[in-house]
Short mmCIF file of C-alpha atoms and ligand atoms in Angstrom, two decimals:
data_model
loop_
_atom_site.label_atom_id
_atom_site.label_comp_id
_atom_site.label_asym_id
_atom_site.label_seq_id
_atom_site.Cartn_x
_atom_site.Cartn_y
_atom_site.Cartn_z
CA UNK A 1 0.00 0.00 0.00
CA UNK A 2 1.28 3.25 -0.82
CA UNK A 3 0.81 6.25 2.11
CA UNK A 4 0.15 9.86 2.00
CA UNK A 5 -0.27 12.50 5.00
CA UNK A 6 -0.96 15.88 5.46
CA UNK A 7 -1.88 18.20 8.30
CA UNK A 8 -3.91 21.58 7.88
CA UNK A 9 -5.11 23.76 10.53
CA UNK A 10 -8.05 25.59 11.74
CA UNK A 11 -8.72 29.04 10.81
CA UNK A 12 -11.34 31.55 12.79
CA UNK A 13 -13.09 33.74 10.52
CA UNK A 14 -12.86 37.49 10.86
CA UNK A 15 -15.77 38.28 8.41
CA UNK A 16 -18.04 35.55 8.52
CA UNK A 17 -19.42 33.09 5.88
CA UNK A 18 -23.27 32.38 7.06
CA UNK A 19 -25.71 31.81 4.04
CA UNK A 20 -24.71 29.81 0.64
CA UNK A 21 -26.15 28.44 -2.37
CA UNK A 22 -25.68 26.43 -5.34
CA UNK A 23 -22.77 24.14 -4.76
CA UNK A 24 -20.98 25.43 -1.86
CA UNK A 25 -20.71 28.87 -3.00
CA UNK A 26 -20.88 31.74 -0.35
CA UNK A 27 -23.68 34.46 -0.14
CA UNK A 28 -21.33 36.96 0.90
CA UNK A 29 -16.97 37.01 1.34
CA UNK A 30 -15.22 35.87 3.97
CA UNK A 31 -11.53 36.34 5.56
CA UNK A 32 -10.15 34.26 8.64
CA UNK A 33 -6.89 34.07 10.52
CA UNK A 34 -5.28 30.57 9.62
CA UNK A 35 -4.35 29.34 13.01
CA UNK A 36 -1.11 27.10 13.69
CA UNK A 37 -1.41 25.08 17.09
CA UNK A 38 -5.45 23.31 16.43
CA UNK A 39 -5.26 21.23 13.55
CA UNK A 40 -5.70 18.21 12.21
CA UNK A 41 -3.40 15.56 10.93
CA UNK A 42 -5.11 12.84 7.85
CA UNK A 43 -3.11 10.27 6.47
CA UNK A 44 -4.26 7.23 3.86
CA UNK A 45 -2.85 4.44 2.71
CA UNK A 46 -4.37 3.43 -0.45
CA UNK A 47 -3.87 0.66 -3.22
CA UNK A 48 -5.68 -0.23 -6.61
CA UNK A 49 -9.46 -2.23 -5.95
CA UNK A 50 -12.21 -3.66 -7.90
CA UNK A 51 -14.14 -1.04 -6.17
CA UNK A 52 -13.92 2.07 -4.17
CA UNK A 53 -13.77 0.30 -0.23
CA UNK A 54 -12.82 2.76 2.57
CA UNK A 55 -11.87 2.60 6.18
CA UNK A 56 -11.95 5.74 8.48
CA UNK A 57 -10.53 5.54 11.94
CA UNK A 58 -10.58 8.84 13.85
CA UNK A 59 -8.05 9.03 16.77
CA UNK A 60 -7.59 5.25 16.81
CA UNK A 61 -11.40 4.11 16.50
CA UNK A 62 -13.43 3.74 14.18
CA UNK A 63 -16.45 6.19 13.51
CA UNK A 64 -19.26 5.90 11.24
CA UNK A 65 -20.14 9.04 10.93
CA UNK A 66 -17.37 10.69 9.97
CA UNK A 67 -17.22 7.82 7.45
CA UNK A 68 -20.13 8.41 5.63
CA UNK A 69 -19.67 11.78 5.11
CA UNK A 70 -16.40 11.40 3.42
CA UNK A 71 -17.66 8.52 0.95
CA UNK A 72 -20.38 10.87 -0.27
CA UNK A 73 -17.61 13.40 -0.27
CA UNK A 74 -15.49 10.99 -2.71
CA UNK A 75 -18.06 10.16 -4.67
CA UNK A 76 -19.32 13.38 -5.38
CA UNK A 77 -15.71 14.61 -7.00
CA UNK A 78 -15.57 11.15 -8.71
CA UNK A 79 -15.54 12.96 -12.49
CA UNK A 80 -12.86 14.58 -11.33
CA UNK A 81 -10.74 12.02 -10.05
CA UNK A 82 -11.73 8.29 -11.72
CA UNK A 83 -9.57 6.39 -9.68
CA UNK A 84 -11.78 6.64 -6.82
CA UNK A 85 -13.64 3.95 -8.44
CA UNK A 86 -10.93 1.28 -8.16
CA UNK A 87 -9.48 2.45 -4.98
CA UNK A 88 -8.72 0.97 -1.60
CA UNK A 89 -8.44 3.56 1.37
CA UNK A 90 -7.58 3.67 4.68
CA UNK A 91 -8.11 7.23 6.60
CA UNK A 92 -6.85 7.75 9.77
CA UNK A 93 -6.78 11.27 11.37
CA UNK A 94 -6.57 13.29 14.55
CA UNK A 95 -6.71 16.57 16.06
CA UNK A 96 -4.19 18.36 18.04
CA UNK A 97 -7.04 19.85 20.04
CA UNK A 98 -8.96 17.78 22.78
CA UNK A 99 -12.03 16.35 20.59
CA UNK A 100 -14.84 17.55 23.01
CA UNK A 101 -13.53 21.16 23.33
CA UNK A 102 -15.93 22.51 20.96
CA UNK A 103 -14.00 23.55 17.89
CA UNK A 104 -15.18 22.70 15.22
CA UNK A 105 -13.14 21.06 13.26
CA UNK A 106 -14.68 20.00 9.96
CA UNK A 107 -11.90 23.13 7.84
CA UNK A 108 -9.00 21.44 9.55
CA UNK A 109 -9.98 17.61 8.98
CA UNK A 110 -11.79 18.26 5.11
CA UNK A 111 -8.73 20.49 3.92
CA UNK A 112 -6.21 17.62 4.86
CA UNK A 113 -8.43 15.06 3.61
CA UNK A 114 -8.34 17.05 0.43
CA UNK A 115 -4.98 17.76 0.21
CA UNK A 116 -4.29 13.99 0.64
CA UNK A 117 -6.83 13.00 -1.89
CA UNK A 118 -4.57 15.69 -4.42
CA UNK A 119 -1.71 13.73 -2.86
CA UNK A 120 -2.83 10.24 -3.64
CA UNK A 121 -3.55 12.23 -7.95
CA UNK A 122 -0.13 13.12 -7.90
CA UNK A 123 1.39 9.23 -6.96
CA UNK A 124 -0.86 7.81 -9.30
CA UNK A 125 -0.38 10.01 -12.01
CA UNK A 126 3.86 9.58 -10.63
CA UNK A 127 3.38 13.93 -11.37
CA UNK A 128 6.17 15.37 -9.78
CA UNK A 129 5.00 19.26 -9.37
CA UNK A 130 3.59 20.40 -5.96
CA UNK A 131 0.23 20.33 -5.06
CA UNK A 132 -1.91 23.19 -6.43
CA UNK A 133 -3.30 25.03 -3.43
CA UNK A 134 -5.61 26.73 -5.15
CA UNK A 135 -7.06 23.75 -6.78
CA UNK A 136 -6.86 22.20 -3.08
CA UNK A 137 -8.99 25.35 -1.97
CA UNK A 138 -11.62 24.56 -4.83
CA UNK A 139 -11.85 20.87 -3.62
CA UNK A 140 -11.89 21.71 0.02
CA UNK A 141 -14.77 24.35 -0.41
CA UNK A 142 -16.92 21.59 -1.98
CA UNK A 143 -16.72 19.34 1.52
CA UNK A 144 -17.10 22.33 3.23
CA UNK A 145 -17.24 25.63 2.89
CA UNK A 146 -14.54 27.38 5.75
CA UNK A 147 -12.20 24.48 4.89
CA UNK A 148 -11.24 26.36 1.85
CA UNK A 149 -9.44 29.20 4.00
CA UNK A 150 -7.84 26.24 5.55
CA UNK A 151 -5.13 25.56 2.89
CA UNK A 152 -3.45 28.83 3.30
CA UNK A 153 -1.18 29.88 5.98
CA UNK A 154 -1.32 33.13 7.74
CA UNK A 155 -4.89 35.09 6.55
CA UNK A 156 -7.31 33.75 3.33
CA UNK A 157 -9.99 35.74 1.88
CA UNK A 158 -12.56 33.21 0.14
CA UNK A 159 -15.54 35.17 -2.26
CA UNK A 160 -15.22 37.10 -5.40
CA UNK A 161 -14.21 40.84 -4.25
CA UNK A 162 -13.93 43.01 -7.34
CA UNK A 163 -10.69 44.82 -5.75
CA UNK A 164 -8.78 41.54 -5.06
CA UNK A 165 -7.56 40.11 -8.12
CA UNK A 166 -8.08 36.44 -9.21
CA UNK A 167 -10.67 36.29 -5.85
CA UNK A 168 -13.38 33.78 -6.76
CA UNK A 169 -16.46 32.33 -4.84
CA UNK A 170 -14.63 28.91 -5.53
CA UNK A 171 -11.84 28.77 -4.00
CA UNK A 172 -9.79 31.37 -1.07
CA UNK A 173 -7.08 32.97 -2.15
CA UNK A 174 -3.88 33.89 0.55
CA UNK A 175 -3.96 37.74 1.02
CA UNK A 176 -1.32 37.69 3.49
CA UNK A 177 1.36 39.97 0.97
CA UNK A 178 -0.94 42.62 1.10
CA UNK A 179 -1.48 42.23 5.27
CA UNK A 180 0.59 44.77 7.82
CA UNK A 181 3.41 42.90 9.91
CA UNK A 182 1.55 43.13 13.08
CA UNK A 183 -1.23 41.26 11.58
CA UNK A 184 1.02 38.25 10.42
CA UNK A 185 1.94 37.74 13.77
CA UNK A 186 -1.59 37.44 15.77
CA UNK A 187 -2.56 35.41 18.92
CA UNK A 188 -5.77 33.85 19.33
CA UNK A 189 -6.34 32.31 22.86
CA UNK A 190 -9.65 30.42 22.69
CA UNK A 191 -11.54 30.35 25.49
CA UNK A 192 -14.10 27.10 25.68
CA UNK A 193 -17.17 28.29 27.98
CA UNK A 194 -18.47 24.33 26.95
CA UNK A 195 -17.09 21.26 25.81
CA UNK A 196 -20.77 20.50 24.26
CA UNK A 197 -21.26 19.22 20.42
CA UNK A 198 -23.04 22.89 18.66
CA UNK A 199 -26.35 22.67 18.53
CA UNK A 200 -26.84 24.00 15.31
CA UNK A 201 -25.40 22.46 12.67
CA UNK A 202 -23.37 24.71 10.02
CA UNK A 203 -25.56 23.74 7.30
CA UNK A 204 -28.49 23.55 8.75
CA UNK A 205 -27.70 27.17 10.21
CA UNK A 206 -26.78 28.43 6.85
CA UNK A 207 -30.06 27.06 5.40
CA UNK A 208 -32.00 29.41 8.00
CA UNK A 209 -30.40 32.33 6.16
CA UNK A 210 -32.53 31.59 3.08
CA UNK A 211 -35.85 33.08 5.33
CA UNK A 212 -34.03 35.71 7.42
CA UNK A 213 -35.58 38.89 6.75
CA UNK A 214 -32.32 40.37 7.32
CA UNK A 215 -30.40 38.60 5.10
CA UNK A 216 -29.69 40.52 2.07
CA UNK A 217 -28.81 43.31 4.15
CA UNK A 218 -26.34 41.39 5.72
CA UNK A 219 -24.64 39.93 2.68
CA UNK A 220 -24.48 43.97 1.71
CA UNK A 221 -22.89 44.58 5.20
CA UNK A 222 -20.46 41.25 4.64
CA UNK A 223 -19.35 42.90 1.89
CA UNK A 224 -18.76 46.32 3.19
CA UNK A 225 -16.56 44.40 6.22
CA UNK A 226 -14.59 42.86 3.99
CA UNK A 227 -13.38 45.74 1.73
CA UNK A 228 -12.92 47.87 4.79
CA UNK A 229 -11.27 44.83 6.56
CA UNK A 230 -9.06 44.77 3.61
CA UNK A 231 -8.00 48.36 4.34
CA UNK A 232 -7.90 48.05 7.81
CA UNK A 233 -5.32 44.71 7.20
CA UNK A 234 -3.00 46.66 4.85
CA UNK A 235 -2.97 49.64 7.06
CA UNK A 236 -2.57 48.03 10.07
CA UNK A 237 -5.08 49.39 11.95
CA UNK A 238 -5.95 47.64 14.86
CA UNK A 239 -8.87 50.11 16.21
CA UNK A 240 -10.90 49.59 13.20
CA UNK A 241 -9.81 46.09 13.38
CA UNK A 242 -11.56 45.69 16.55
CA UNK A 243 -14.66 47.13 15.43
CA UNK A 244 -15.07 45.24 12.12
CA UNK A 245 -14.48 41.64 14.34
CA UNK A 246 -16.82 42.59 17.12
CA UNK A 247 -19.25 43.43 15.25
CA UNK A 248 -18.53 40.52 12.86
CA UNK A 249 -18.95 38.17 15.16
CA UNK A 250 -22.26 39.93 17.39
CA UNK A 251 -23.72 39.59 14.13
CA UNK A 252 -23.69 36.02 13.58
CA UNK A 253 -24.91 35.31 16.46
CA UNK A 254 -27.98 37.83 15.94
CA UNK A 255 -28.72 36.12 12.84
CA UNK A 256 -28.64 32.79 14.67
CA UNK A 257 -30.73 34.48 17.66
CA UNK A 258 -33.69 35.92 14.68
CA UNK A 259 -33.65 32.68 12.63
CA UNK A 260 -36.94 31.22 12.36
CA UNK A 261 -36.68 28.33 14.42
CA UNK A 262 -34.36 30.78 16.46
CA UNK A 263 -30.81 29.33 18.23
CA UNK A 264 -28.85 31.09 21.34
CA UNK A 265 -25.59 29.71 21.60
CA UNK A 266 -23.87 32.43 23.64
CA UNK A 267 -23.75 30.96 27.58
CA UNK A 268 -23.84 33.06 30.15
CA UNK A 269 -20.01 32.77 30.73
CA UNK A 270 -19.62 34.13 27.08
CA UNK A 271 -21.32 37.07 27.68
CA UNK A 272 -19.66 38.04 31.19
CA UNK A 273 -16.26 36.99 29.25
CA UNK A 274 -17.33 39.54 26.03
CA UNK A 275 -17.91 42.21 29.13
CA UNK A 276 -14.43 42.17 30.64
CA UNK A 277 -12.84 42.31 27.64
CA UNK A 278 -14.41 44.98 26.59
CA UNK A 279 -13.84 46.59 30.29
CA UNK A 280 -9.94 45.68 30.63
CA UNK A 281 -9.58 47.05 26.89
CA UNK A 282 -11.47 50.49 27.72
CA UNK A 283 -9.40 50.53 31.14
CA UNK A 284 -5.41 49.10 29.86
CA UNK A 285 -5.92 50.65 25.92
CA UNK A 286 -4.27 47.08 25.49
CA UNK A 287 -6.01 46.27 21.98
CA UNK A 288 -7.44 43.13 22.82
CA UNK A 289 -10.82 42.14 21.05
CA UNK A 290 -13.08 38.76 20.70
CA UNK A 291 -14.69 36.98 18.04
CA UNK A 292 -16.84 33.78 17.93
CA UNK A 293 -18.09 30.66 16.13
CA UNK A 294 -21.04 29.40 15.87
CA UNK A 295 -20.61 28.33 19.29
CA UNK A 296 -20.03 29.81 22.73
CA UNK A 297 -16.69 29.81 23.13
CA UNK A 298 -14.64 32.57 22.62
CA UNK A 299 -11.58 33.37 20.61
CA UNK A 300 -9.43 36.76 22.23
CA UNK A 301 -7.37 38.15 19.43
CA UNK A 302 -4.43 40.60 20.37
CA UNK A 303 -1.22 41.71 19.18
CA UNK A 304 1.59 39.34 19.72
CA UNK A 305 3.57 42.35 21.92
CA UNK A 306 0.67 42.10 23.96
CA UNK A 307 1.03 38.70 25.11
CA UNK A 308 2.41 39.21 28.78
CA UNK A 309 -0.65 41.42 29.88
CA UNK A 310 -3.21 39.44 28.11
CA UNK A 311 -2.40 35.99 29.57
CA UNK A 312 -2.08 37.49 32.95
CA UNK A 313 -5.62 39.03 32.46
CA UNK A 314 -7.17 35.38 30.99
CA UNK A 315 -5.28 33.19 34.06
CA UNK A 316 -6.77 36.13 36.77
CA UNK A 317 -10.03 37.03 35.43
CA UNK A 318 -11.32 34.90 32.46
CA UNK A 319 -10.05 31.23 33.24
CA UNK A 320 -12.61 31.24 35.85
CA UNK A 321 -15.44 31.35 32.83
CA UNK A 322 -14.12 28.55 30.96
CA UNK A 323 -15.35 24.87 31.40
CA UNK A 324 -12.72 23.34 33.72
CA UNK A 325 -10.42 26.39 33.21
CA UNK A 326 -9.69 25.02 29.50
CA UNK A 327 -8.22 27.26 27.35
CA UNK A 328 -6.12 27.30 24.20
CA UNK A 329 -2.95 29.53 23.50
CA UNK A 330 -2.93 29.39 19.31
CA UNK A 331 -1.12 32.10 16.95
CA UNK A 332 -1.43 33.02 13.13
CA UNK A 333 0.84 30.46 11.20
O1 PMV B 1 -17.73 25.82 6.64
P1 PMV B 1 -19.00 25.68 7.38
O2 PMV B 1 -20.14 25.27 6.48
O3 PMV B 1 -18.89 24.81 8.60
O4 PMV B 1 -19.45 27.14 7.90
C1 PMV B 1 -18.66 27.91 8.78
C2 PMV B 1 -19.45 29.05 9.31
C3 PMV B 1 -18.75 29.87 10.38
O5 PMV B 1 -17.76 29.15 11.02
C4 PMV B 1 -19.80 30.27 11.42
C5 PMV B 1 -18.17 31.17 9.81
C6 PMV B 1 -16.93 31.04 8.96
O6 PMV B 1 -16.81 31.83 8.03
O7 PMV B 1 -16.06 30.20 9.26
#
């Protein structure tokens, strides 16, 4: 059996991605910080078959689930790449962060499974060039949607932008040339308020977008984010930075909290955690801000010259929110 393995991180999305159509494509565009630490590592051995036959062990056991969902996965792409009809696989993969902590991890774990599945192309086809990363980015979008920010390192933007050339809805493009210094060195410490599965799935949550009354004004207001995030990023600005993710992420979870049926995922913990950031920024002028998933945990983004201060501040006064003091230090790749 031959063997292929990648890992690919996790990103956290600045301006979100919350409402799709067609085939994957994105109502509105989206940029995220490509995180370094939380990620997920995929490797599959694979040999010739009389059919397609796969195995998926996650973390050592097997699970069904997760399974399935890469089958369909495979044989939804199977135009593009025939010799998943005559192909024997066996997936293993695992994530560096603790599996009930909450992150989601489907960008990490569908962008390595899709740059292996490139991987496995290239062995067959004995092609010696290195993996396409845009094409990866196309392929991960299709198993799901953040995963295509995944394959780039530092920040993506993914959806067409008329002043970013060669952006598509397709695929994510890096933009991390045209990003200030201070930006390519950011900290995200997530803090998880609960370990618990989400429960709203992404797509059925991006489904509910299709009856929000609200929602073409908020693909207009995406949009507006993004080109003045794309400002902001080149400039450096980290005031307007803050503003843009807060609101970003407040947002979301309004949608989410107006959806027809209507989901609250904020805990109480994430709200008195969103309150003392907001009072230790307004009282230290230390530029710390928050964004969120859909979920109630809570990323804190800061400077990286701001680290000191802003772990003392999460070990004193916001460790004491998070379920069994669980946090996680991560950084910009
Ligand atoms: O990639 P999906 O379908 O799991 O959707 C991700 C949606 C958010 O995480 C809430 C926002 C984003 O842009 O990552």
């Amino acid at each position: 059996m031959n063997k292929v393995c990648h890992k690919s991180p996790s990103n956290i999305a600045i301006v979100k991605y919350w409402g799709k159509h067609g085939n994957q494509l994105p109502n509105n565009p989206s940029i995220s910080f490509t995180l370094s630490k939380c990620h997920t590592e995929t490797s599959i051995k694979f040999c010739e078959s009389d059919c397609y036959k796969s195995n998926f062990f996650f973390e050592g056991k097997e699970n069904a689930a997760f399974k399935l969902k890469i089958d369909k996965f495979f044989q939804s792409v199977t135009n593009d790449f025939p010799f998943l009809n005559n192909i024997e696989l066996e997936i293993e993969s695992r994530n560096s962060f603790p599996h009930s902590s909450g992150i989601a991890s489907s960008a990490s774990s569908m962008s390595a499974l899709v740059l292996c599945l490139l991987d496995i192309e290239r062995t067959i086809k004995a092609d010696s060039h290195p993996i396409d990363l845009q094409r990866a980015s196309y392929y991960a979008r299709l198993a799901s949607g953040s995963a295509s920010r995944s394959v780039f390192p530092k920040m993506a933007l993914w959806g067409l932008m008329p002043t970013v050339q060669g952006s598509s809805d397709e695929y994510a493009v890096s933009i991390e040339d045209i990003i200030h210094p201070v930006f390519k060195t950011y900290k995200d410490t997530i803090l998880i308020v609960s370990s618990k599965e989400k429960s709203v799935s992404s797509r059925a949550g991006h489904a509910l977008m299709d009856t929000h009354p609200q929602a073409q004004a908020r693909y207009a207001q995406a949009r507006e984010n993004t080109q003045r995030l794309l400002t902001t990023l080149k400039l450096g600005d980290i005031e307007d930075f803050i503003k843009i993710t807060e609101d970003e992420a407040l947002t979301l979870h309004h949608l989410m909290e107006t959806s027809t049926p209507p989901f609250v995922l904020m805990e109480e913990n994430t709200k008195k955690i969103i309150r003392e950031i907001r009072r230790f920024r307004q009282d230290t002028k230390i530029p710390l801000c928050f964004t969120l998933d859909a979920g109630p945990n809570v990323h804190c983004l800061f400077p990286q010259d701001c680290q000191k201060e802003v772990d003392d501040f999460i070990i004193n006064e916001l460790k004491q929110y998070c379920h069994n003091g669980t946090f996680i230090s991560d950084s910009v790749e």
